[in-house]
PDB file of C-alpha atoms and ligand atoms in Angstrom:
ATOM      1  CA  MET A1481     -15.091   3.776  41.493  1.00 52.00           C
ATOM      2  CA  SER A1482     -13.668   5.698  44.454  1.00 59.00           C
ATOM      3  CA  GLU A1483     -14.439   9.673  44.300  1.00 73.00           C
ATOM      4  CA  ARG A1484     -11.145  11.838  44.368  1.00 78.00           C
ATOM      5  CA  SER A1485     -10.441  13.276  47.549  1.00 94.00           C
ATOM      6  CA  ALA A1486     -10.548  17.140  47.886  1.00 97.00           C
ATOM      7  CA  ILE A1487      -7.736  19.032  45.989  1.00 98.00           C
ATOM      8  CA  ARG A1488      -5.453  20.365  48.868  1.00 98.00           C
ATOM      9  CA  VAL A1489      -4.898  23.960  48.451  1.00 98.00           C
ATOM     10  CA  GLY A1490      -2.473  26.375  49.942  1.00 98.00           C
ATOM     11  CA  VAL A1491      -3.168  30.263  49.752  1.00 98.00           C
ATOM     12  CA  LEU A1492      -0.175  32.556  49.723  1.00 98.00           C
ATOM     13  CA  GLY A1493      -1.195  36.066  50.810  1.00 98.00           C
ATOM     14  CA  ALA A1494      -3.925  34.498  52.656  1.00 98.00           C
ATOM     15  CA  HIS A1495      -4.531  37.582  54.953  1.00 98.00           C
ATOM     16  CA  GLY A1496      -4.863  40.110  51.879  1.00 98.00           C
ATOM     17  CA  ARG A1497      -7.738  41.297  50.181  1.00 98.00           C
ATOM     18  CA  MET A1498      -7.885  38.815  47.528  1.00 98.00           C
ATOM     19  CA  GLY A1499      -6.221  35.826  49.707  1.00 98.00           C
ATOM     20  CA  SER A1500      -8.855  36.074  52.243  1.00 98.00           C
ATOM     21  CA  GLU A1501     -11.651  35.956  49.776  1.00 98.00           C
ATOM     22  CA  VAL A1502      -9.893  32.842  48.264  1.00 98.00           C
ATOM     23  CA  CYS A1503      -9.787  31.041  51.692  1.00 98.00           C
ATOM     24  CA  ARG A1504     -13.596  31.603  51.959  1.00 98.00           C
ATOM     25  CA  ALA A1505     -14.386  30.538  48.351  1.00 98.00           C
ATOM     26  CA  VAL A1506     -12.056  27.346  48.368  1.00 98.00           C
ATOM     27  CA  ASP A1507     -13.583  26.310  51.814  1.00 97.00           C
ATOM     28  CA  ALA A1508     -17.054  26.873  50.319  1.00 98.00           C
ATOM     29  CA  ALA A1509     -16.354  24.576  47.340  1.00 98.00           C
ATOM     30  CA  ALA A1510     -16.997  20.779  47.761  1.00 97.00           C
ATOM     31  CA  ASP A1511     -14.038  19.515  45.943  1.00 98.00           C
ATOM     32  CA  MET A1512     -11.400  21.313  47.507  1.00 98.00           C
ATOM     33  CA  GLU A1513      -9.936  22.720  51.013  1.00 98.00           C
ATOM     34  CA  VAL A1514      -7.509  25.464  52.281  1.00 98.00           C
ATOM     35  CA  VAL A1515      -4.968  23.316  54.120  1.00 98.00           C
ATOM     36  CA  ALA A1516      -2.326  25.973  54.510  1.00 98.00           C
ATOM     37  CA  ARG A1517      -2.752  30.009  54.865  1.00 98.00           C
ATOM     38  CA  VAL A1518       0.650  31.614  54.337  1.00 98.00           C
ATOM     39  CA  ASP A1519       1.357  35.242  54.732  1.00 98.00           C
ATOM     40  CA  ALA A1520       4.270  37.633  54.836  1.00 98.00           C
ATOM     41  CA  GLY A1521       6.836  36.351  57.049  1.00 97.00           C
ATOM     42  CA  ASP A1522       5.632  32.763  57.243  1.00 98.00           C
ATOM     43  CA  PRO A1523       7.817  30.029  55.916  1.00 98.00           C
ATOM     44  CA  LEU A1524       6.894  28.315  52.538  1.00 98.00           C
ATOM     45  CA  GLN A1525       7.787  24.938  54.040  1.00 98.00           C
ATOM     46  CA  ALA A1526       4.227  25.090  55.662  1.00 98.00           C
ATOM     47  CA  LEU A1527       3.061  24.409  52.028  1.00 98.00           C
ATOM     48  CA  VAL A1528       5.061  21.034  51.813  1.00 98.00           C
ATOM     49  CA  ASP A1529       4.298  20.095  55.584  1.00 98.00           C
ATOM     50  CA  ALA A1530       0.461  20.374  54.803  1.00 98.00           C
ATOM     51  CA  GLY A1531       0.602  18.480  51.615  1.00 98.00           C
ATOM     52  CA  VAL A1532      -0.450  21.068  49.162  1.00 98.00           C
ATOM     53  CA  GLU A1533      -1.432  20.241  45.695  1.00 98.00           C
ATOM     54  CA  VAL A1534      -2.222  23.595  44.188  1.00 98.00           C
ATOM     55  CA  VAL A1535      -1.044  26.978  45.367  1.00 98.00           C
ATOM     56  CA  VAL A1536      -3.037  30.087  44.815  1.00 99.00           C
ATOM     57  CA  ASP A1537      -0.761  33.257  45.092  1.00 98.00           C
ATOM     58  CA  PHE A1538      -2.136  36.606  45.547  1.00 98.00           C
ATOM     59  CA  THR A1539       1.082  38.274  46.918  1.00 98.00           C
ATOM     60  CA  ASN A1540       2.655  41.224  45.266  1.00 96.00           C
ATOM     61  CA  PRO A1541       5.088  41.449  42.212  1.00 96.00           C
ATOM     62  CA  ASP A1542       8.081  41.545  44.685  1.00 96.00           C
ATOM     63  CA  VAL A1543       7.750  38.323  46.200  1.00 98.00           C
ATOM     64  CA  VAL A1544       5.813  36.149  43.870  1.00 98.00           C
ATOM     65  CA  MET A1545       8.976  34.702  41.573  1.00 98.00           C
ATOM     66  CA  ASP A1546      10.298  33.368  44.876  1.00 98.00           C
ATOM     67  CA  ASN A1547       7.048  31.665  45.619  1.00 98.00           C
ATOM     68  CA  LEU A1548       6.989  30.108  42.284  1.00 98.00           C
ATOM     69  CA  ARG A1549      10.583  28.920  42.319  1.00 98.00           C
ATOM     70  CA  PHE A1550       9.787  27.051  45.746  1.00 98.00           C
ATOM     71  CA  CYS A1551       6.512  25.589  44.511  1.00 98.00           C
ATOM     72  CA  VAL A1552       8.098  24.358  40.990  1.00 98.00           C
ATOM     73  CA  ASP A1553      11.056  22.938  43.220  1.00 98.00           C
ATOM     74  CA  HIS A1554       8.575  21.096  45.319  1.00 98.00           C
ATOM     75  CA  GLY A1555       6.258  19.829  42.545  1.00 98.00           C
ATOM     76  CA  ILE A1556       3.274  22.051  43.752  1.00 98.00           C
ATOM     77  CA  HIS A1557       1.045  23.227  40.910  1.00 98.00           C
ATOM     78  CA  ALA A1558       0.340  27.156  40.978  1.00 98.00           C
ATOM     79  CA  VAL A1559      -2.510  29.441  40.102  1.00 98.00           C
ATOM     80  CA  VAL A1560      -1.147  33.064  40.076  1.00 98.00           C
ATOM     81  CA  GLY A1561      -3.114  36.303  40.364  1.00 98.00           C
ATOM     82  CA  THR A1562      -0.484  38.412  41.379  1.00 98.00           C
ATOM     83  CA  SER A1563       0.349  41.220  38.830  1.00 97.00           C
ATOM     84  CA  GLY A1564       3.887  42.189  37.426  1.00 95.00           C
ATOM     85  CA  PHE A1565       4.475  39.590  34.950  1.00 96.00           C
ATOM     86  CA  ASP A1566       6.317  40.728  31.840  1.00 93.00           C
ATOM     87  CA  GLY A1567       7.780  38.671  29.037  1.00 93.00           C
ATOM     88  CA  GLU A1568      11.248  38.117  30.844  1.00 96.00           C
ATOM     89  CA  ARG A1569       9.492  36.807  33.896  1.00 98.00           C
ATOM     90  CA  LEU A1570       7.386  34.375  31.773  1.00 97.00           C
ATOM     91  CA  LYS A1571      10.485  33.176  30.199  1.00 98.00           C
ATOM     92  CA  THR A1572      12.216  32.401  33.478  1.00 98.00           C
ATOM     93  CA  LEU A1573       9.160  30.492  34.561  1.00 98.00           C
ATOM     94  CA  GLU A1574       9.226  28.402  31.214  1.00 98.00           C
ATOM     95  CA  LYS A1575      12.797  27.560  32.089  1.00 98.00           C
ATOM     96  CA  TRP A1576      11.964  26.438  35.664  1.00 98.00           C
ATOM     97  CA  LEU A1577       9.038  24.312  34.198  1.00 98.00           C
ATOM     98  CA  GLY A1578      10.881  22.753  31.512  1.00 97.00           C
ATOM     99  CA  SER A1579       9.081  19.357  30.458  1.00 97.00           C
ATOM    100  CA  GLY A1580       8.126  18.613  34.131  1.00 97.00           C
ATOM    101  CA  SER A1581       4.737  17.703  35.262  1.00 98.00           C
ATOM    102  CA  VAL A1582       4.016  20.886  37.314  1.00 98.00           C
ATOM    103  CA  GLY A1583       1.215  23.230  35.874  1.00 98.00           C
ATOM    104  CA  VAL A1584       1.402  26.977  36.353  1.00 98.00           C
ATOM    105  CA  LEU A1585      -1.349  29.395  35.364  1.00 98.00           C
ATOM    106  CA  ILE A1586      -0.580  33.411  35.376  1.00 98.00           C
ATOM    107  CA  ALA A1587      -3.766  34.910  35.146  1.00 98.00           C
ATOM    108  CA  PRO A1588      -3.956  38.680  34.874  1.00 98.00           C
ATOM    109  CA  ASN A1589      -7.523  38.623  35.588  1.00 98.00           C
ATOM    110  CA  PHE A1590      -9.734  35.964  36.773  1.00 98.00           C
ATOM    111  CA  ALA A1591     -13.152  37.707  36.169  1.00 98.00           C
ATOM    112  CA  ILE A1592     -15.072  36.155  33.393  1.00 97.00           C
ATOM    113  CA  GLY A1593     -15.939  39.604  31.936  1.00 98.00           C
ATOM    114  CA  ALA A1594     -12.540  40.810  31.995  1.00 98.00           C
ATOM    115  CA  VAL A1595     -11.365  37.546  30.246  1.00 98.00           C
ATOM    116  CA  LEU A1596     -13.915  38.228  27.583  1.00 98.00           C
ATOM    117  CA  SER A1597     -13.230  41.957  27.429  1.00 98.00           C
ATOM    118  CA  MET A1598      -9.388  40.996  26.679  1.00 98.00           C
ATOM    119  CA  ARG A1599     -10.523  38.322  23.800  1.00 98.00           C
ATOM    120  CA  PHE A1600     -12.835  41.008  22.383  1.00 98.00           C
ATOM    121  CA  ALA A1601     -10.208  43.646  22.274  1.00 98.00           C
ATOM    122  CA  GLU A1602      -7.639  41.240  20.732  1.00 98.00           C
ATOM    123  CA  LEU A1603     -10.573  40.632  17.909  1.00 98.00           C
ATOM    124  CA  ALA A1604     -11.210  44.476  17.218  1.00 98.00           C
ATOM    125  CA  ALA A1605      -7.631  45.430  17.499  1.00 98.00           C
ATOM    126  CA  LYS A1606      -7.108  45.205  13.522  1.00 98.00           C
ATOM    127  CA  TYR A1607     -10.213  46.949  12.555  1.00 98.00           C
ATOM    128  CA  TYR A1608      -9.384  50.314  14.211  1.00 98.00           C
ATOM    129  CA  ASP A1609      -6.847  53.021  13.757  1.00 98.00           C
ATOM    130  CA  SER A1610      -6.576  53.886  17.355  1.00 98.00           C
ATOM    131  CA  ALA A1611      -6.823  51.947  20.544  1.00 98.00           C
ATOM    132  CA  GLU A1612      -6.251  52.968  24.224  1.00 98.00           C
ATOM    133  CA  VAL A1613      -6.577  51.514  27.602  1.00 99.00           C
ATOM    134  CA  ILE A1614      -7.885  53.222  30.701  1.00 99.00           C
ATOM    135  CA  GLU A1615      -7.723  51.137  33.827  1.00 98.00           C
ATOM    136  CA  LEU A1616      -9.300  52.238  37.253  1.00 98.00           C
ATOM    137  CA  HIS A1617      -8.597  50.929  40.654  1.00 98.00           C
ATOM    138  CA  HIS A1618      -8.825  51.245  44.214  1.00 98.00           C
ATOM    139  CA  PRO A1619      -5.847  53.538  45.724  1.00 98.00           C
ATOM    140  CA  ARG A1620      -4.359  50.809  47.730  1.00 97.00           C
ATOM    141  CA  LYS A1621      -3.138  49.108  44.763  1.00 97.00           C
ATOM    142  CA  LEU A1622       0.527  48.884  44.585  1.00 95.00           C
ATOM    143  CA  ASP A1623       1.541  48.785  40.891  1.00 95.00           C
ATOM    144  CA  ALA A1624       0.305  50.741  37.732  1.00 97.00           C
ATOM    145  CA  PRO A1625      -0.485  50.039  35.213  1.00 98.00           C
ATOM    146  CA  SER A1626      -2.550  47.074  36.088  1.00 98.00           C
ATOM    147  CA  GLY A1627      -1.587  43.433  35.188  1.00 97.00           C
ATOM    148  CA  THR A1628      -4.737  43.275  33.243  1.00 98.00           C
ATOM    149  CA  ALA A1629      -4.249  46.661  31.329  1.00 98.00           C
ATOM    150  CA  ALA A1630      -0.726  45.735  30.525  1.00 97.00           C
ATOM    151  CA  HIS A1631      -1.885  42.386  29.069  1.00 97.00           C
ATOM    152  CA  THR A1632      -4.730  43.714  27.245  1.00 98.00           C
ATOM    153  CA  ALA A1633      -2.407  46.257  25.479  1.00 98.00           C
ATOM    154  CA  ARG A1634      -0.002  43.443  24.591  1.00 97.00           C
ATOM    155  CA  LEU A1635      -2.848  41.638  22.993  1.00 98.00           C
ATOM    156  CA  ILE A1636      -3.874  44.473  20.916  1.00 98.00           C
ATOM    157  CA  SER A1637      -0.271  45.448  19.932  1.00 98.00           C
ATOM    158  CA  ALA A1638       0.179  41.878  18.941  1.00 98.00           C
ATOM    159  CA  ALA A1639      -2.938  41.673  16.928  1.00 98.00           C
ATOM    160  CA  ARG A1640      -2.115  45.002  15.071  1.00 98.00           C
ATOM    161  CA  ALA A1641       1.400  43.947  14.201  1.00 98.00           C
ATOM    162  CA  ALA A1642       0.212  40.440  12.975  1.00 98.00           C
ATOM    163  CA  ALA A1643      -2.231  42.336  10.783  1.00 98.00           C
ATOM    164  CA  GLY A1644       0.250  45.104   9.336  1.00 98.00           C
ATOM    165  CA  VAL A1645      -1.939  47.989  10.741  1.00 98.00           C
ATOM    166  CA  PRO A1646       0.046  51.292  10.529  1.00 97.00           C
ATOM    167  CA  PRO A1647       1.103  53.392  13.586  1.00 97.00           C
ATOM    168  CA  MET A1648      -1.878  55.047  15.533  1.00 98.00           C
ATOM    169  CA  PRO A1649      -2.580  58.635  14.211  1.00 97.00           C
ATOM    170  CA  ASP A1650      -1.334  61.151  16.925  1.00 97.00           C
ATOM    171  CA  ALA A1651      -0.363  64.558  16.249  1.00 97.00           C
ATOM    172  CA  THR A1652       0.941  65.501  19.881  1.00 95.00           C
ATOM    173  CA  THR A1653       4.089  67.301  19.757  1.00 96.00           C
ATOM    174  CA  GLN A1654       3.942  69.150  23.111  1.00 96.00           C
ATOM    175  CA  GLU A1655       3.200  66.791  26.196  1.00 95.00           C
ATOM    176  CA  ALA A1656       3.290  67.290  29.627  1.00 97.00           C
ATOM    177  CA  PRO A1657       5.123  64.161  31.474  1.00 95.00           C
ATOM    178  CA  GLY A1658       2.404  61.556  31.667  1.00 95.00           C
ATOM    179  CA  ALA A1659      -0.434  63.424  30.087  1.00 97.00           C
ATOM    180  CA  ARG A1660      -0.583  60.422  27.272  1.00 98.00           C
ATOM    181  CA  GLY A1661      -0.204  57.660  29.752  1.00 98.00           C
ATOM    182  CA  THR A1662       2.370  54.986  29.209  1.00 98.00           C
ATOM    183  CA  LEU A1663       3.178  52.831  26.196  1.00 97.00           C
ATOM    184  CA  VAL A1664       2.800  49.100  26.432  1.00 97.00           C
ATOM    185  CA  GLY A1665       3.721  47.914  23.010  1.00 96.00           C
ATOM    186  CA  ASP A1666       2.200  50.512  20.754  1.00 97.00           C
ATOM    187  CA  VAL A1667      -0.880  51.109  22.868  1.00 98.00           C
ATOM    188  CA  ARG A1668      -1.069  54.144  25.602  1.00 98.00           C
ATOM    189  CA  VAL A1669      -2.553  53.008  28.880  1.00 98.00           C
ATOM    190  CA  HIS A1670      -3.997  55.492  31.544  1.00 98.00           C
ATOM    191  CA  SER A1671      -4.062  54.426  35.215  1.00 98.00           C
ATOM    192  CA  LEU A1672      -6.725  56.087  37.868  1.00 98.00           C
ATOM    193  CA  ARG A1673      -6.678  55.167  41.525  1.00 98.00           C
ATOM    194  CA  ILE A1674     -10.012  56.082  42.647  1.00 98.00           C
ATOM    195  CA  ALA A1675     -11.341  55.689  46.493  1.00 98.00           C
ATOM    196  CA  GLY A1676     -14.615  53.345  46.298  1.00 98.00           C
ATOM    197  CA  MET A1677     -13.586  51.605  43.256  1.00 98.00           C
ATOM    198  CA  ILE A1678     -12.407  48.007  42.994  1.00 98.00           C
ATOM    199  CA  ALA A1679     -11.127  47.132  39.229  1.00 98.00           C
ATOM    200  CA  HIS A1680     -12.500  48.362  36.147  1.00 98.00           C
ATOM    201  CA  GLN A1681     -11.022  48.994  32.538  1.00 98.00           C
ATOM    202  CA  GLU A1682     -12.197  50.602  29.394  1.00 98.00           C
ATOM    203  CA  VAL A1683     -10.711  49.843  26.103  1.00 99.00           C
ATOM    204  CA  VAL A1684     -11.404  52.624  23.661  1.00 99.00           C
ATOM    205  CA  PHE A1685     -11.169  51.900  19.933  1.00 99.00           C
ATOM    206  CA  GLY A1686     -11.615  54.373  17.148  1.00 98.00           C
ATOM    207  CA  THR A1687     -11.888  54.583  13.165  1.00 98.00           C
ATOM    208  CA  GLU A1688     -13.390  56.847  10.768  1.00 97.00           C
ATOM    209  CA  GLY A1689     -16.886  57.777  11.914  1.00 98.00           C
ATOM    210  CA  GLU A1690     -17.104  55.414  14.810  1.00 98.00           C
ATOM    211  CA  THR A1691     -15.868  54.254  18.116  1.00 98.00           C
ATOM    212  CA  LEU A1692     -16.181  51.144  19.987  1.00 98.00           C
ATOM    213  CA  THR A1693     -15.562  51.317  23.843  1.00 98.00           C
ATOM    214  CA  LEU A1694     -15.229  47.782  25.952  1.00 98.00           C
ATOM    215  CA  ARG A1695     -15.761  48.426  29.635  1.00 98.00           C
ATOM    216  CA  HIS A1696     -15.515  45.809  32.457  1.00 98.00           C
ATOM    217  CA  ASP A1697     -16.380  46.360  35.988  1.00 98.00           C
ATOM    218  CA  SER A1698     -15.511  44.195  38.754  1.00 98.00           C
ATOM    219  CA  LEU A1699     -17.952  45.622  41.550  1.00 98.00           C
ATOM    220  CA  ASP A1700     -16.727  43.041  44.332  1.00 98.00           C
ATOM    221  CA  ARG A1701     -13.892  40.689  44.649  1.00 98.00           C
ATOM    222  CA  THR A1702     -16.181  37.801  44.622  1.00 98.00           C
ATOM    223  CA  SER A1703     -16.275  38.317  40.771  1.00 98.00           C
ATOM    224  CA  PHE A1704     -12.774  36.641  40.836  1.00 98.00           C
ATOM    225  CA  MET A1705     -13.765  33.631  42.492  1.00 98.00           C
ATOM    226  CA  PRO A1706     -15.316  31.216  40.001  1.00 98.00           C
ATOM    227  CA  GLY A1707     -12.196  31.804  37.727  1.00 98.00           C
ATOM    228  CA  VAL A1708      -9.768  30.928  40.667  1.00 98.00           C
ATOM    229  CA  LEU A1709     -11.911  27.668  41.508  1.00 98.00           C
ATOM    230  CA  LEU A1710     -11.934  26.741  37.853  1.00 98.00           C
ATOM    231  CA  ALA A1711      -8.020  27.271  37.651  1.00 98.00           C
ATOM    232  CA  VAL A1712      -7.500  25.070  41.065  1.00 98.00           C
ATOM    233  CA  ARG A1713      -9.399  22.513  39.419  1.00 98.00           C
ATOM    234  CA  THR A1714      -7.417  22.659  35.800  1.00 98.00           C
ATOM    235  CA  ALA A1715      -3.939  23.659  36.744  1.00 98.00           C
ATOM    236  CA  PRO A1716      -3.043  19.847  37.769  1.00 98.00           C
ATOM    237  CA  GLU A1717      -3.984  18.686  34.494  1.00 97.00           C
ATOM    238  CA  ARG A1718      -1.913  21.115  32.413  1.00 98.00           C
ATOM    239  CA  PRO A1719       1.772  20.809  32.790  1.00 98.00           C
ATOM    240  CA  GLY A1720       3.894  23.759  31.915  1.00 98.00           C
ATOM    241  CA  LEU A1721       3.016  27.390  31.634  1.00 98.00           C
ATOM    242  CA  SER A1722      -0.397  28.680  30.680  1.00 98.00           C
ATOM    243  CA  VAL A1723      -0.914  32.718  30.572  1.00 97.00           C
ATOM    244  CA  GLY A1724      -4.523  33.749  30.919  1.00 97.00           C
ATOM    245  CA  LEU A1725      -7.570  32.246  32.118  1.00 98.00           C
ATOM    246  CA  ASP A1726      -8.994  31.781  28.680  1.00 97.00           C
ATOM    247  CA  LYS A1727      -6.089  28.988  28.178  1.00 97.00           C
ATOM    248  CA  TYR A1728      -8.366  26.893  30.664  1.00 97.00           C
ATOM    249  CA  MET A1729     -11.734  27.764  29.039  1.00 96.00           C
ATOM    250  CA  ASP A1730     -13.550  27.120  25.801  1.00 84.00           C
ATOM    251  CA  LEU A1731     -13.114  30.318  24.122  1.00 85.00           C
TER     252      LEU A1731
HETATM  253  N1  LIG B 562      -5.677  38.183  38.750  1.00 89.35           N
HETATM  254  C1  LIG B 562      -6.638  38.825  39.365  1.00 89.35           C
HETATM  255  O1  LIG B 562      -7.960  38.388  38.759  1.00 89.35           O
HETATM  256  C2  LIG B 562      -6.457  39.888  40.166  1.00 89.35           C
HETATM  257  C3  LIG B 562      -5.177  40.164  40.806  1.00 89.35           C
HETATM  258  N2  LIG B 562      -4.788  40.918  41.833  1.00 89.35           N
HETATM  259  C4  LIG B 562      -3.401  41.035  42.008  1.00 89.35           C
HETATM  260  O2  LIG B 562      -3.151  40.247  43.291  1.00 89.35           O
HETATM  261  C5  LIG B 562      -2.291  40.899  44.018  1.00 89.35           C
HETATM  262  C6  LIG B 562      -2.740  40.973  45.433  1.00 89.35           C
HETATM  263  O3  LIG B 562      -3.673  41.984  45.745  1.00 89.35           O
HETATM  264  P1  LIG B 562      -4.380  42.241  46.830  1.00 89.35           P
HETATM  265  O4  LIG B 562      -5.335  40.931  47.657  1.00 89.35           O
HETATM  266  O5  LIG B 562      -5.424  43.399  46.693  1.00 89.35           O
HETATM  267  O6  LIG B 562      -3.179  42.738  47.746  1.00 89.35           O
HETATM  268  P2  LIG B 562      -3.155  42.774  49.420  1.00 89.35           P
HETATM  269  O7  LIG B 562      -1.939  43.793  49.891  1.00 89.35           O
HETATM  270  O8  LIG B 562      -4.335  42.987  50.036  1.00 89.35           O
HETATM  271  O9  LIG B 562      -2.697  41.461  49.897  1.00 89.35           O
HETATM  272  C7  LIG B 562      -1.304  40.811  49.680  1.00 89.35           C
HETATM  273  C8  LIG B 562      -1.031  39.805  50.620  1.00 89.35           C
HETATM  274  O10 LIG B 562       0.146  39.184  50.387  1.00 89.35           O
HETATM  275  C9  LIG B 562       0.869  39.363  51.732  1.00 89.35           C
HETATM  276  N3  LIG B 562       2.314  39.022  51.441  1.00 89.35           N
HETATM  277  C10 LIG B 562       3.452  39.707  51.064  1.00 89.35           C
HETATM  278  N4  LIG B 562       4.687  39.207  50.849  1.00 89.35           N
HETATM  279  C11 LIG B 562       4.303  37.783  51.012  1.00 89.35           C
HETATM  280  C12 LIG B 562       4.936  36.742  50.929  1.00 89.35           C
HETATM  281  N5  LIG B 562       6.307  36.570  50.642  1.00 89.35           N
HETATM  282  N6  LIG B 562       4.474  35.266  51.256  1.00 89.35           N
HETATM  283  C13 LIG B 562       3.065  35.251  51.285  1.00 89.35           C
HETATM  284  N7  LIG B 562       2.171  36.442  51.437  1.00 89.35           N
HETATM  285  C14 LIG B 562       2.879  37.522  51.385  1.00 89.35           C
HETATM  286  C15 LIG B 562       0.761  40.629  52.272  1.00 89.35           C
HETATM  287  O11 LIG B 562       1.166  40.913  53.456  1.00 89.35           O
HETATM  288  P3  LIG B 562       1.693  42.237  53.772  1.00 89.35           P
HETATM  289  O12 LIG B 562       0.611  43.132  53.700  1.00 89.35           O
HETATM  290  O13 LIG B 562       1.990  42.279  55.422  1.00 89.35           O
HETATM  291  O14 LIG B 562       2.701  42.660  53.106  1.00 89.35           O
HETATM  292  C16 LIG B 562      -0.692  40.706  52.056  1.00 89.35           C
HETATM  293  O15 LIG B 562      -1.458  40.048  53.119  1.00 89.35           O
HETATM  294  C17 LIG B 562      -1.848  42.059  43.405  1.00 89.35           C
HETATM  295  O16 LIG B 562      -0.675  42.030  42.630  1.00 89.35           O
HETATM  296  C18 LIG B 562      -3.133  42.336  42.643  1.00 89.35           C
HETATM  297  O17 LIG B 562      -2.759  43.190  41.394  1.00 89.35           O
HETATM  298  C19 LIG B 562      -5.701  41.323  42.551  1.00 89.35           C
HETATM  299  C20 LIG B 562      -7.188  41.266  42.282  1.00 89.35           C
HETATM  300  C21 LIG B 562      -7.591  40.301  41.140  1.00 89.35           C
HETATM  301  O1  LIG B 563      -4.820  44.997  42.455  1.00 89.35           O
HETATM  302  C1  LIG B 563      -6.205  44.663  41.969  1.00 89.35           C
HETATM  303  O2  LIG B 563      -7.018  45.174  42.695  1.00 89.35           O
HETATM  304  C2  LIG B 563      -6.373  44.025  40.623  1.00 89.35           C
HETATM  305  N1  LIG B 563      -5.261  43.554  40.072  1.00 89.35           N
HETATM  306  C3  LIG B 563      -4.989  42.880  38.955  1.00 89.35           C
HETATM  307  C4  LIG B 563      -4.341  43.640  37.910  1.00 89.35           C
HETATM  308  O3  LIG B 563      -3.445  44.482  38.096  1.00 89.35           O
HETATM  309  O4  LIG B 563      -4.811  43.742  36.638  1.00 89.35           O
HETATM  310  C5  LIG B 563      -6.431  42.497  38.376  1.00 89.35           C
HETATM  311  C6  LIG B 563      -7.911  43.251  38.711  1.00 89.35           C
HETATM  312  O5  LIG B 563      -7.539  44.430  37.865  1.00 89.35           O
HETATM  313  C7  LIG B 563      -7.646  43.927  40.307  1.00 89.35           C
END
């Protein structure tokens, strides 16, 4: 039986913090190779010319939808780490993908601990009166709150709603703008931008007499790479839209 040839990968945002790390990780993996490195100003046609099978996108929320439109139109699977996906964007993507064979993964976070932490938060949500999310990132991050924090808050909100948990206790009547963070669903999210940090998150739950804090720290961008490689291998086998790396894992 002949062995499958290496997966042909195109990296969008190839010169960025994440894109450059992805190029290193893909080139170091035996079963895939980077055949196109595309950054701002480069034509997307380079992906087609290089015969890319799977794109990895770490660009920015303003350009990622155009990139995905191109990939879907050209039959290229996509693994997306770029933040900025809300319900409306996901619906648009589903429409573009239809019942075709292209697989797209939108992963708010590729670090295994972050994926587990989001799942744990979803499980814990219905047992606690209060839940708030604190995300801490490097100061070069363009968006706030982080995609991970927004996704975590949506998961908690949905789990609380499904379980019929009453509104969170909060007697605040006087509030300086921003003092209580921003609401995602019914969960408050607080964003810190701190020099020296990479990507960190705490989810704090509380109820009568006890609290639970789930904390995850990405100390280096290599933390995201095993998840990215797993996604590159899996996306071609999963047509349609998947949201969250957990969809490709046995969780
Ligand atoms: N899901 C996850 O696990 C993770 C997600 N992220 C997310 O990934 C994204 C990128 O983060 P990061 O690497 O730190 O950001 P960077 O700014 O370092 O990298 C983004 C790169 O994309 C380039 N770019 C801009 N527009 C285009 C375009 N149209 N086509 C191709 N390349 C383009 C930028 O060029 P230029 O600078 O010239 O504009 C830059 O080189 C963010 O949304 C971030 O939140 C980050 C870490 C982990
Ligand atoms: O910009 C980053 O750095 C990160 N972005 C993603 C997010 O917005 O959640 C993932 C991780 O937190 C790092």
